[in-house]
XYZ file of C-alpha atoms in Angstrom:
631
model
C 25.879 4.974 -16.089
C 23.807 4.148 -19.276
C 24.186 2.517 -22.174
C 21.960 1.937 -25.196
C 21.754 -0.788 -26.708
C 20.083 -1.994 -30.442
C 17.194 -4.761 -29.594
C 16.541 -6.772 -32.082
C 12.607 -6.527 -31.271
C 10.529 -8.255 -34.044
C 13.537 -9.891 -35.921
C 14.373 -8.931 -39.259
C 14.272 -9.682 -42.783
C 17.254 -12.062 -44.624
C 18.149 -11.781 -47.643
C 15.476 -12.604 -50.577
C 13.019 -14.727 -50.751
C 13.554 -15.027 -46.554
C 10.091 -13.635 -45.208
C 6.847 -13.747 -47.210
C 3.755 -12.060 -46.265
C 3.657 -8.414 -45.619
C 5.201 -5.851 -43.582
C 7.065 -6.765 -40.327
C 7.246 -4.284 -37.730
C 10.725 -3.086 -36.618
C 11.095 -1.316 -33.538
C 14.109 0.842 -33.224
C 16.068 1.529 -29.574
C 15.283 0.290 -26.576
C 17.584 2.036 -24.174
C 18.575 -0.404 -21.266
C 20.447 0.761 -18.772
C 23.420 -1.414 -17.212
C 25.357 -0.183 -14.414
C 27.688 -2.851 -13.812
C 30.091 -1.639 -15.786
C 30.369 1.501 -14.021
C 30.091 0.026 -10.256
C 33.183 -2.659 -11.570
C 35.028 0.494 -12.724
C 34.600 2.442 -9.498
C 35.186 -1.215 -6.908
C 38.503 -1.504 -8.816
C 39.796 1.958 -8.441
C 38.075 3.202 -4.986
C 40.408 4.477 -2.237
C 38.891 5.472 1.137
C 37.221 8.998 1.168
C 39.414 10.974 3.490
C 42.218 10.194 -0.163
C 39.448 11.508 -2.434
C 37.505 8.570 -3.465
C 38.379 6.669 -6.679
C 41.775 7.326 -8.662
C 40.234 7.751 -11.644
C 40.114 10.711 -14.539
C 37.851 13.422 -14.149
C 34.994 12.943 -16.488
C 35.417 15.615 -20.156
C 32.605 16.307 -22.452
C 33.590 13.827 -24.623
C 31.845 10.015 -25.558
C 35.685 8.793 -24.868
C 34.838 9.433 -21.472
C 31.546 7.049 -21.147
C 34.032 4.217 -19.959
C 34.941 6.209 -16.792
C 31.512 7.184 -15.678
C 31.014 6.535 -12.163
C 27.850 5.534 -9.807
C 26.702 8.837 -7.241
C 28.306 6.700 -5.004
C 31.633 7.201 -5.458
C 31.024 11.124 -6.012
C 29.697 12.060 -2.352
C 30.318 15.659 -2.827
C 29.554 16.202 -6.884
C 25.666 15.772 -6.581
C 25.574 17.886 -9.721
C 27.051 14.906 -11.637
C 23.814 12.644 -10.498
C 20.692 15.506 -11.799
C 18.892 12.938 -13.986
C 18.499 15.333 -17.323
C 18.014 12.742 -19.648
C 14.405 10.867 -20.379
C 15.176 6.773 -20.626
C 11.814 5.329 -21.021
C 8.264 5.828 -20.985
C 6.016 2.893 -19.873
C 2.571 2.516 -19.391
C -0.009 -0.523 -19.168
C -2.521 -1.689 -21.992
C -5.435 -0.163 -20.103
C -4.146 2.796 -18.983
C -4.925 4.239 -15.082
C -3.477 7.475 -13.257
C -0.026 5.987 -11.508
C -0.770 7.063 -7.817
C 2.878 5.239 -6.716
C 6.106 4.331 -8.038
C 8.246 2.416 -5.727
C 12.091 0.554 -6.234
C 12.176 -2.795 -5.209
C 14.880 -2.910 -2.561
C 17.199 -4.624 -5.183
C 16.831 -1.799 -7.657
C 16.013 -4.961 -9.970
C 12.607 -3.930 -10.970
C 10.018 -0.840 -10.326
C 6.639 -1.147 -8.738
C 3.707 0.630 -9.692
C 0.161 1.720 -8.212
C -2.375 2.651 -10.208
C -5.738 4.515 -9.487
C -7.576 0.426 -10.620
C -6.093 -1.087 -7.617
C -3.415 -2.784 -9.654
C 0.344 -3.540 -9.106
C 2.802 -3.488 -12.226
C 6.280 -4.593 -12.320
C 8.910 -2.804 -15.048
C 12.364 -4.433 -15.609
C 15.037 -1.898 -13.758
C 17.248 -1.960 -16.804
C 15.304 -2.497 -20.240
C 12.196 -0.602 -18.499
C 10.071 -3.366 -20.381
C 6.716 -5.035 -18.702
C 7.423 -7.791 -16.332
C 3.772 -8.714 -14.613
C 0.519 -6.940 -13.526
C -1.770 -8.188 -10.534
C -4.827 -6.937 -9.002
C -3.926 -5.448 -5.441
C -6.611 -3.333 -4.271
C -10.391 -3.280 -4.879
C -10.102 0.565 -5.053
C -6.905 3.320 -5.953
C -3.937 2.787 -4.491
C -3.220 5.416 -2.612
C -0.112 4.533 -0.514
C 3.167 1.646 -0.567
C 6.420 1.558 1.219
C 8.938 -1.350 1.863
C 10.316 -1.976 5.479
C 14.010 -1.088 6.388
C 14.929 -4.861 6.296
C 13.137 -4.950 2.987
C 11.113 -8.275 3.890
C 7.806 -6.828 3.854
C 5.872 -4.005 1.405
C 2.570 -2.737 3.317
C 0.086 -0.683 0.515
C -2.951 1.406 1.373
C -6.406 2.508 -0.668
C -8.833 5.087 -1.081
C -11.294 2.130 1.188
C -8.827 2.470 4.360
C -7.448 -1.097 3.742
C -3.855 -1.685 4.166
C -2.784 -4.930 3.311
C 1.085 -6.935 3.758
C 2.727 -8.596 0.840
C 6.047 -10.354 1.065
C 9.067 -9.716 -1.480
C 7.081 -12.399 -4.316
C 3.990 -10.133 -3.860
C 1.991 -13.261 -1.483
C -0.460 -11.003 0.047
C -0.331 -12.729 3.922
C -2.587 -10.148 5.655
C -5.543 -7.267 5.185
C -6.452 -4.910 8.027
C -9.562 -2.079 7.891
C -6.954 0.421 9.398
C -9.395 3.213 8.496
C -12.953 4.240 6.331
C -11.662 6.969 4.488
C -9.085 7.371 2.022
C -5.428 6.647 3.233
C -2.877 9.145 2.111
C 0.663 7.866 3.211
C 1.989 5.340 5.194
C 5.769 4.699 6.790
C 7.299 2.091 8.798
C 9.291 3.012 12.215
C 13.267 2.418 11.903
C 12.916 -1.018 13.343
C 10.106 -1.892 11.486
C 8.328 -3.255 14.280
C 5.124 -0.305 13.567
C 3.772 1.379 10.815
C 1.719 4.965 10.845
C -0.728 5.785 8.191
C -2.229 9.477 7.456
C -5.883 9.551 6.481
C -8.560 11.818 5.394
C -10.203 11.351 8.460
C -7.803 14.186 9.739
C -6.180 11.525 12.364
C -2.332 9.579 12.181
C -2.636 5.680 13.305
C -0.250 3.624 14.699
C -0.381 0.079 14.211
C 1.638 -3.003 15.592
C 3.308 -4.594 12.127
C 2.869 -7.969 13.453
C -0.002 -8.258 15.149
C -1.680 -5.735 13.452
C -3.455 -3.896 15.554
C -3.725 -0.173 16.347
C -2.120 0.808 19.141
C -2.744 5.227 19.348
C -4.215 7.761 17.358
C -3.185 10.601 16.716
C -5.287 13.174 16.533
C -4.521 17.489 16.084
C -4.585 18.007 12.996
C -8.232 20.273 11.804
C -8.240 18.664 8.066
C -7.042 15.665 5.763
C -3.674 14.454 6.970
C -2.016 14.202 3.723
C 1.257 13.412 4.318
C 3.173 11.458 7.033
C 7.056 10.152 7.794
C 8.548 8.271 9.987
C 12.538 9.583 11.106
C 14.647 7.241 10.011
C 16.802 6.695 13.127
C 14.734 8.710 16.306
C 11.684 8.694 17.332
C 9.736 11.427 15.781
C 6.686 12.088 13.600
C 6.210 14.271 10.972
C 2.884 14.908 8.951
C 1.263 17.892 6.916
C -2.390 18.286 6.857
C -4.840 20.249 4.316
C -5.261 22.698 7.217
C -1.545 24.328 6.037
C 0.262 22.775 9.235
C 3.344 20.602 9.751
C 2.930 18.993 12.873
C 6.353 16.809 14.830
C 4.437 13.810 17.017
C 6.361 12.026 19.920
C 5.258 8.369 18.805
C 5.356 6.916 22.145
C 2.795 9.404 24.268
C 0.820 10.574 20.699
C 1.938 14.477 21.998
C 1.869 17.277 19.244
C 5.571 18.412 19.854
C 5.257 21.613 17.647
C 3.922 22.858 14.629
C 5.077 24.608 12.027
C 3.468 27.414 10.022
C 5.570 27.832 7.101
C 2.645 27.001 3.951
C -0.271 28.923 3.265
C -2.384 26.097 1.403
C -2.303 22.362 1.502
C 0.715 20.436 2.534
C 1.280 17.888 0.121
C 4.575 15.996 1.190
C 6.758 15.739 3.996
C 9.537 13.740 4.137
C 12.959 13.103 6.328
C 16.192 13.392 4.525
C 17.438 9.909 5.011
C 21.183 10.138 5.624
C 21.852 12.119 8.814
C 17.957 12.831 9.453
C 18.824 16.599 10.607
C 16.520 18.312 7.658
C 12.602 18.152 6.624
C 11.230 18.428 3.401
C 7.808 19.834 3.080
C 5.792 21.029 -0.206
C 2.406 22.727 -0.830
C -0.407 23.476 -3.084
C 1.493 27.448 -2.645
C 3.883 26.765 -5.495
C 6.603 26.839 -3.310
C 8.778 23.684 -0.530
C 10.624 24.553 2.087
C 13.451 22.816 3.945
C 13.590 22.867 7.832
C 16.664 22.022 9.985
C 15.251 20.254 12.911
C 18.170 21.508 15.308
C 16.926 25.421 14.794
C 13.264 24.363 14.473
C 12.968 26.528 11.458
C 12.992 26.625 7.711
C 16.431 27.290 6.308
C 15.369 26.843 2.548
C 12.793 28.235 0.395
C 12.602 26.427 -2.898
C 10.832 28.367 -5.422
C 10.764 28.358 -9.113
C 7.481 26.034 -9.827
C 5.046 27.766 -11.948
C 2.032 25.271 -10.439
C 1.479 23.864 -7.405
C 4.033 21.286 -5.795
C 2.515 17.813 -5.540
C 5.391 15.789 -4.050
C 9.133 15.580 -4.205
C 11.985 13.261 -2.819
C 15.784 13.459 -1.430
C 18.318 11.178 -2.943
C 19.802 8.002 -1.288
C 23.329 9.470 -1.406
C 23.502 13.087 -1.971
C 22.286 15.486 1.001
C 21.894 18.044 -0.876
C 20.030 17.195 -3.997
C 16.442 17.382 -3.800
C 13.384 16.597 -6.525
C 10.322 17.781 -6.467
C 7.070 17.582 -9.236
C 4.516 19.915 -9.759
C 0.468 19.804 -11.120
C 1.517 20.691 -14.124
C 3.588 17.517 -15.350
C 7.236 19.380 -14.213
C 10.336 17.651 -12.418
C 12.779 20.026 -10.985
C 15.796 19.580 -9.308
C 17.458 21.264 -6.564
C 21.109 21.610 -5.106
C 20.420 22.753 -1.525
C 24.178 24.318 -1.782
C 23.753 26.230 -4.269
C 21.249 29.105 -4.677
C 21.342 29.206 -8.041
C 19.419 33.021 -8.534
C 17.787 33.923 -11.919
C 19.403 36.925 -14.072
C 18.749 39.823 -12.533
C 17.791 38.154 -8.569
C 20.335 38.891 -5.759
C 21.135 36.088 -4.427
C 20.368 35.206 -1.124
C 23.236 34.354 2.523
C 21.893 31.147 4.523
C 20.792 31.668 8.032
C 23.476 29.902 9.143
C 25.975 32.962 7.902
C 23.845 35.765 8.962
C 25.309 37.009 12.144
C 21.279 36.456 13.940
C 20.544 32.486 12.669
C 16.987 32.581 14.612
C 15.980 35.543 13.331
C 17.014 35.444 9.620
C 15.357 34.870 6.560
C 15.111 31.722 4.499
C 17.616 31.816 1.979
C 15.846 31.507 -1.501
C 16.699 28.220 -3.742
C 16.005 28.250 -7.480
C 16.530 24.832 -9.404
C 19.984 23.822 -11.252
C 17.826 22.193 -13.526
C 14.581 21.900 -14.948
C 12.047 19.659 -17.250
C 9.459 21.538 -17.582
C 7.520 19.604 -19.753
C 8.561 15.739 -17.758
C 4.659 15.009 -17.815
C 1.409 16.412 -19.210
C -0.398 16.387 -16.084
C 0.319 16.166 -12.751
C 3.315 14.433 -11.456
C 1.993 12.078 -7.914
C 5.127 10.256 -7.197
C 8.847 10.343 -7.706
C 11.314 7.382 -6.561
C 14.935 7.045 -7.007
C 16.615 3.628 -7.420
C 18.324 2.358 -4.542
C 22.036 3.283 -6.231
C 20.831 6.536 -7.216
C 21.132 6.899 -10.650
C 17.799 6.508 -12.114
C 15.012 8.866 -11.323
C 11.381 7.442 -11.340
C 8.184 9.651 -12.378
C 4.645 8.228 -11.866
C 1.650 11.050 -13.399
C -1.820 11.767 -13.788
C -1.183 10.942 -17.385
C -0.991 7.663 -16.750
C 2.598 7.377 -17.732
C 5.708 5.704 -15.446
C 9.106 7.987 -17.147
C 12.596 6.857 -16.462
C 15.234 9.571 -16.118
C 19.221 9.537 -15.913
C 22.228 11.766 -15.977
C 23.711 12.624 -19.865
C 26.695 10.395 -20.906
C 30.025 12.770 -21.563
C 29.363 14.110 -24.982
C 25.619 14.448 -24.905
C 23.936 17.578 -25.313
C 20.666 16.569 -27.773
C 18.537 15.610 -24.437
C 18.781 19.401 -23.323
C 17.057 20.412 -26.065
C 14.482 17.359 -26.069
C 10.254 17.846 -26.214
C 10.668 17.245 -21.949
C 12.936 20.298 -21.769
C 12.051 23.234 -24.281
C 8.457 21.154 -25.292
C 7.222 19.855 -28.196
C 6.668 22.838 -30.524
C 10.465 24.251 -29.987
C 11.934 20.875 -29.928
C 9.895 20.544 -32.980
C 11.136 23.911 -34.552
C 14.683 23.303 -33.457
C 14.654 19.663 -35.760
C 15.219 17.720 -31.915
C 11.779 16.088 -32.293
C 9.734 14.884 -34.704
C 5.829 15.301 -34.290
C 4.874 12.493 -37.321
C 7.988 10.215 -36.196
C 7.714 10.460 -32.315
C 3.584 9.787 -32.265
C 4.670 6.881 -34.471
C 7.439 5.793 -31.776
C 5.147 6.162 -29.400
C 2.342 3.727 -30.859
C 5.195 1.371 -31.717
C 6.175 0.951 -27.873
C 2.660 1.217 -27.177
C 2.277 -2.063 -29.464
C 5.714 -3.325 -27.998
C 4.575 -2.838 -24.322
C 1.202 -4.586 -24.960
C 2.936 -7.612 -26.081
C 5.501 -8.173 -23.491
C 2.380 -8.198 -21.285
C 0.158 -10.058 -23.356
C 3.344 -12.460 -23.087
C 3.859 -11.841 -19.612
C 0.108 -13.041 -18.704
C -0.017 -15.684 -20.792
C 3.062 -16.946 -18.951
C 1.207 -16.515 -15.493
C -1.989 -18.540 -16.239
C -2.490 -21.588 -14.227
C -2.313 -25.022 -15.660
C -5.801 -26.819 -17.237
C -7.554 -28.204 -14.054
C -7.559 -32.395 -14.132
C -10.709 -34.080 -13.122
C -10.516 -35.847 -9.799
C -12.471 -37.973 -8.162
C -14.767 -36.255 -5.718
C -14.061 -36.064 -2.455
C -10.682 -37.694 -2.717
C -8.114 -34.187 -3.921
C -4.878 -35.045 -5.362
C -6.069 -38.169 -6.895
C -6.723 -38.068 -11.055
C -10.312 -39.481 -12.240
C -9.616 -42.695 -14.413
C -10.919 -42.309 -18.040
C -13.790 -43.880 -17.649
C -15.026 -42.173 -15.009
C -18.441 -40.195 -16.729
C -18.525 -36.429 -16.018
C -21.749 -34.589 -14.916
C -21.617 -31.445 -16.288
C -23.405 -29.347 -13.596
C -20.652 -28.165 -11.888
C -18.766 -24.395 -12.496
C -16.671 -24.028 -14.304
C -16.677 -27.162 -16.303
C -18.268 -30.810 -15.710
C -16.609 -32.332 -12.663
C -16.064 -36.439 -12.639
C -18.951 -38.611 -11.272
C -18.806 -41.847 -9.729
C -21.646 -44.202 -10.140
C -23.972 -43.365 -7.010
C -22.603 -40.116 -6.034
C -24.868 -37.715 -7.933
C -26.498 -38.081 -11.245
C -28.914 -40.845 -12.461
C -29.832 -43.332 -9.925
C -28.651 -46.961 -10.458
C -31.679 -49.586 -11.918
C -34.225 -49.876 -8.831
C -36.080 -46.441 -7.959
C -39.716 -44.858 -7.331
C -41.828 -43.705 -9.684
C -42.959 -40.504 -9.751
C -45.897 -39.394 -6.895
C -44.339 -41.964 -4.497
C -42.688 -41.464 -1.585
C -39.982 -43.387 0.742
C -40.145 -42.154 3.958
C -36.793 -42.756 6.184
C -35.889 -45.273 2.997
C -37.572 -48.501 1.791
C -36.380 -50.160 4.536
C -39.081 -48.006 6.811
C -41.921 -48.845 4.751
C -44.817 -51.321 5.299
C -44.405 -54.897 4.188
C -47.689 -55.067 2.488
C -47.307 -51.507 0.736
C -43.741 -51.940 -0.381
C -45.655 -55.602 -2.059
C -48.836 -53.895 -3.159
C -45.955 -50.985 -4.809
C -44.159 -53.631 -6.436
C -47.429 -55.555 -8.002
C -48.828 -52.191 -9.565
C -45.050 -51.570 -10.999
C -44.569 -48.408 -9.141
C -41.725 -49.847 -8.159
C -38.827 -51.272 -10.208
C -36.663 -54.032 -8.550
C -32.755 -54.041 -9.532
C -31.488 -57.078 -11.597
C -30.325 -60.170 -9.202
C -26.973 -60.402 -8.722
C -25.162 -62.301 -12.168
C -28.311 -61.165 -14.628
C -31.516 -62.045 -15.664
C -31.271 -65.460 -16.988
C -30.270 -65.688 -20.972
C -30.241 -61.998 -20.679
C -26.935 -61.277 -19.746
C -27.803 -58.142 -17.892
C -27.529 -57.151 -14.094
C -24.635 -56.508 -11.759
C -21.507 -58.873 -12.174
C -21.267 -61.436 -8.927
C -18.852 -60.167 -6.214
C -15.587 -62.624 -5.851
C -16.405 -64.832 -3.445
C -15.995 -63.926 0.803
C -12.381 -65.571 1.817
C -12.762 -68.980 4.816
C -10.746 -67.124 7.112
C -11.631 -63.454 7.194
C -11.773 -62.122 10.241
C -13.870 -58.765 10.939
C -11.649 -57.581 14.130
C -8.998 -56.524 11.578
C -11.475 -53.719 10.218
C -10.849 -50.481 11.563
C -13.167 -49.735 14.492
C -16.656 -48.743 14.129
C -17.141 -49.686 10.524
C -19.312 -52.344 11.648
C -21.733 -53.328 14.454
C -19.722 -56.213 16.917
C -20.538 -60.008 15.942
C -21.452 -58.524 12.149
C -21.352 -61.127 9.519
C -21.828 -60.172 5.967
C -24.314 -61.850 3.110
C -23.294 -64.900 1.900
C -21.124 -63.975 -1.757
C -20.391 -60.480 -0.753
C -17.213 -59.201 -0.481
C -14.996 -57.669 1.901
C -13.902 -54.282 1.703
C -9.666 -53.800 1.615
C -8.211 -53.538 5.084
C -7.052 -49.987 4.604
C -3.903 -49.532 7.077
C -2.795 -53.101 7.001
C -0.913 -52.564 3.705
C -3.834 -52.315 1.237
C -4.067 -49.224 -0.836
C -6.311 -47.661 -3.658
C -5.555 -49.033 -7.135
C -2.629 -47.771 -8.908
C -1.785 -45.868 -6.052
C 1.650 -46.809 -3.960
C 1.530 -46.934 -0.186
C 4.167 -44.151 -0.136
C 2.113 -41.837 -1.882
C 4.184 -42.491 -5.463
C 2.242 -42.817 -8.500
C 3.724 -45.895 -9.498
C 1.468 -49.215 -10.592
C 1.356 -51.984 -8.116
C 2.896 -49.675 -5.507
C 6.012 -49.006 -6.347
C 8.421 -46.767 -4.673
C 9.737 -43.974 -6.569
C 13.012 -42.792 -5.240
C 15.168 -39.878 -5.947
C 18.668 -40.238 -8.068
C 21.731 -39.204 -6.202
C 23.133 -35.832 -7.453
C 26.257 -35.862 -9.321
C 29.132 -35.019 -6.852
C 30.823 -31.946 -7.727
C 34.285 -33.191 -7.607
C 33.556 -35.201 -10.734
C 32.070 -32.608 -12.490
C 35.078 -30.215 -12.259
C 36.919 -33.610 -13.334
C 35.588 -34.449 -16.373
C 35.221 -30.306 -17.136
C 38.723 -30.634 -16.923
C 39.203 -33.326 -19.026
C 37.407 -31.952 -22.245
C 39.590 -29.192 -21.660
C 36.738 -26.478 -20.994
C 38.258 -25.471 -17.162
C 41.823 -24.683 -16.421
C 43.296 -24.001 -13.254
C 44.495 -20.444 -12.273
C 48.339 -19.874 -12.887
């Protein structure tokens, strides 16, 4: 399913004489992980399941074999085949927060990650690499699921704020749902509600589009930590830090029953997806449990984690595969078939063999596989990619890991630092302590540039000056600038702001109303002690050359009726030598500006080129000889 590829990352050195001026960084692999190949392979051979699925070879232990590999699904029944043993990628952001949530984009194109800084980050879904970064929250993210029809992605915080985005992350809507910390959140199976689990010890149910809260749900005696929505029936499930697992009928907000299978806090509950007949819970007791909801009772006791159990997952294909992470950094895996009992441990008959399936035990699961050392602190989310062969890890140590299955052939990734940990790996010549903290700065450095990169492709274009109060239309360049405004000086039009124009008080007097409302004899007496400073007459001083140029002079014929309405008082008739304003609406326009909103001088209409017809295309493709037909 993977294949790795040499990147060229920071180019390389010719021959001599080719580069001068120190040492250029090369960065070696950068796995990438393309599953076309593998879906083409299994599309082309596929037969209907009830014939045995593809017609393929069986996969050997053998790198001959890599061209055969298959996606999970097209092996329904082999979920051993799909345990992701093999560590991809490890990404994580130039200021580095705890990763509260990793979520697949419904396209399985890229990931999406919360961290505790309220922050979204996209990684590529095949070279792992940084993508973007935006600022979602004001506080952790805490919560973030997509809808069934994968239109919508709702996200929650440690303020009680859940807030919609659409598939380009346009954040259309922000609700107070609660005022403590939101733990979980799912949508119903027609995504027409959402529930969210909160600290507040109560379960919410809101209307998605209106938004509003419709019942709350209240039973549980502590946090609600954990909450799920069945995929296909009505029914509620949620786990509280009082050790209870409680089923809710969504439609009266009863308690249907609860179950008493922890003994600390319930960390994660979860449906299994496909056929919706089992629960997943896990606890702060080291141990998860599986319950079939037909016997209303736990069939499954998962065991094996040496810490507690933070969260885990089921995968999108296989029933009977199911992931879980632990406080102490470990991913383990477990076939729900397949008991899998430690040397020297009996192994354990399911209920549903015993001859008295109410009354006997849980059978005891211990994990086909193990990474023991995945993270370094606690793992807080795992996410599979929607065609299930790529594992997702978010951590406390602030790292996002990709995991996969082993190609045929591979058997260096068992004995890897994530497996056996970094002083055996070390011992055993699998790792290198000096050459793996270098690796790691290297795609520290590498990561910080693609989003260095990546943000400097995201800024927003210099801001033009306009004129003020007109948006849309560009300042000419004459047009002085005032320099008071934030974020840079803003355009200023003579009049609007600024110095005043030649005429104006002196300082200590005052214009009531305006000049116009002043005494005849004091605006004189004002004028004679120079208090007051006339503008120049209209056409200058005489031999000066100073003073406002004359206005053109007032057409014969004008007629005021034209003028839109109100603009002036009825029987107005302006100054002699003053000019008319343009008749705006009767075909006039501002200057350089057309009347159909084009840019063009003297109003000219800018119209759009016909696109070349297709036809012609494929013609003259054919003609050059670069497009032949099929035979």
């Amino acid at each position: 399913m993977d294949r790795d590829y040499q990147s060229g990352y920071g180019g390389g050195g010719g021959g001599g004489g080719g580069y001068e001026g120190g040492h250029r960084r090369m960065v070696g692999r950068r796995p990438v992980t393309d599953y076309g190949s593998s879906m083409v392979q299994w599309m082309r051979n596929r037969r209907p399941r009830y014939k045995g699925g593809a017609s393929v070879e069986a996969e050997r232990p053998s790198p001959s074999y890599i061209v055969d590999m298959l996606p999970p699904a097209a092996k329904m029944h082999n979920a051993v085949d799909t345990i992701p043993s093999k560590h991809l990628h490890s990404s994580l952001n130039k200021i580095k927060h705890p990763i509260n949530i990793v979520r697949w984009t419904p396209e399985g194109r890229r990931l999406l990650t919360g961290s505790s800084s309220g922050e979204f980050t996209l990684w590529n879904g095949m070279a792992f690499n940084f993508e973007t970064i935006m600022q979602a929250h004001d506080s952790a993210i805490r919560a973030a699921t997509y809808s069934h029809s994968e239109d919508w992605l709702v996200s929650a915080d440690q303020d009680g704020v859940v807030k919609y985005w659409q598939p380009n992350f346009n954040n259309v809507k922000a609700i107070q749902a609660h005022n403590d910390p939101i733990r979980d959140i799912s949508f119903s199976p027609n995504d027409s509600k959402f529930v969210t689990a909160c600290d507040d010890a109560t379960l919410k149910i809101f209307d998605f589009s209106g938004g509003i809260e419709e019942s709350t749900l209240t039973g549980h005696n502590w946090d609600a930590k954990s909450v799920d929505w069945h995929p296909t029936k009505g029914l509620l499930v949620s786990g509280s830090k009082d050790h209870q697992v409680k089923l809710w009928d969504p439609r009266t907000g009863r308690c249907l029953t609860t179950l008493h299978g922890h003994k600390n806090t319930i960390s994660k509950t979860a449906f299994e997806p496909i056929r919706g007949q089992l629960l997943a819970t896990c606890a702060r007791d080291q141990t998860a449990r599986v319950f079939d909801l037909r016997m209303m009772r736990d069939i499954c006791l998962l065991r094996g984690n040496e810490k507690d159990v933070s969260t885990l997952t089921w995968h999108p294909f296989h029933v009977s595969l199911l992931t879980t992470g632990g406080s102490d950094g470990s991913i383990l895996h477990y076939l729900l078939d397949e008991p899998n009992p430690p040397p020297g441990t009996a192994a354990t008959i399911p209920p549903y063999d015993s001859p008295d399936p109410s009354s006997a035990p849980a059978q005891t699961i211990y994990p086909a596989h193990r990474l023991q050392y995945a993270h370094d602190f606690a793992v807080w989310s795992l996410d599979w990619h929607p065609l299930g062969h790529i594992l997702a890890s978010g951590s406390n140590d602030r790292v996002t890991r990709f995991w996969t299955r082993a190609r045929p052939g591979e058997s260096d990734c068992f004995n890897d630092r994530y497996h056996i940990g970094e002083a055996a790996a070390e011992a055993q010549g699998t790792w290198d302590r000096r050459g793996g903290r270098r690796m790691m700065r290297e795609e520290e450095e590498l990561e910080m540039e693609d989003e260095a990169e990546g943000l400097v492709d995201q800024q927003m274009p210099a801001k033009q000056p306009i004129l003020p109060g007109i948006p849309g239309l560009a300042a000419p360049p004459g047009v002085a600038k005032d320099g008071t405004s934030v974020g840079g000086a803003q355009p200023r039009l003579p009049g609007m702001g600024g110095p005043s124009m030649p005429g104006s008080l002196s300082a200590g007097v005052s214009a009531p109303n305006g000049i116009a409302a002043m005494d005849p004899g004091q605006f004189a007496a004002l004028v004679a002690e120079g208090k007051i400073t006339l503008p120049p007459p209209i056409g200058g001083l005489a031999g000066t050359g100073q003073g406002l140029p004359p206005p053109p002079p007032l057409p014969a014929n004008f007629d005021f009726s034209k003028m839109p309405p109100g603009m002036f008082p009825p029987n107005f008739q302006l100054p002699p030598g003053f000019a008319p304003p343009p008749q705006i609406g009767n075909g006039a326009s501002l200057p350089g500006v057309g009347s159909d909103g084009g840019g063009g001088a003297g109003g000219s209409i800018r119209r759009r080129a016909p696109l070349p017809s297709q036809q012609e295309s494929l013609m003259e493709e054919q003609r050059r000889g670069k497009y032949r037909t099929v035979r």
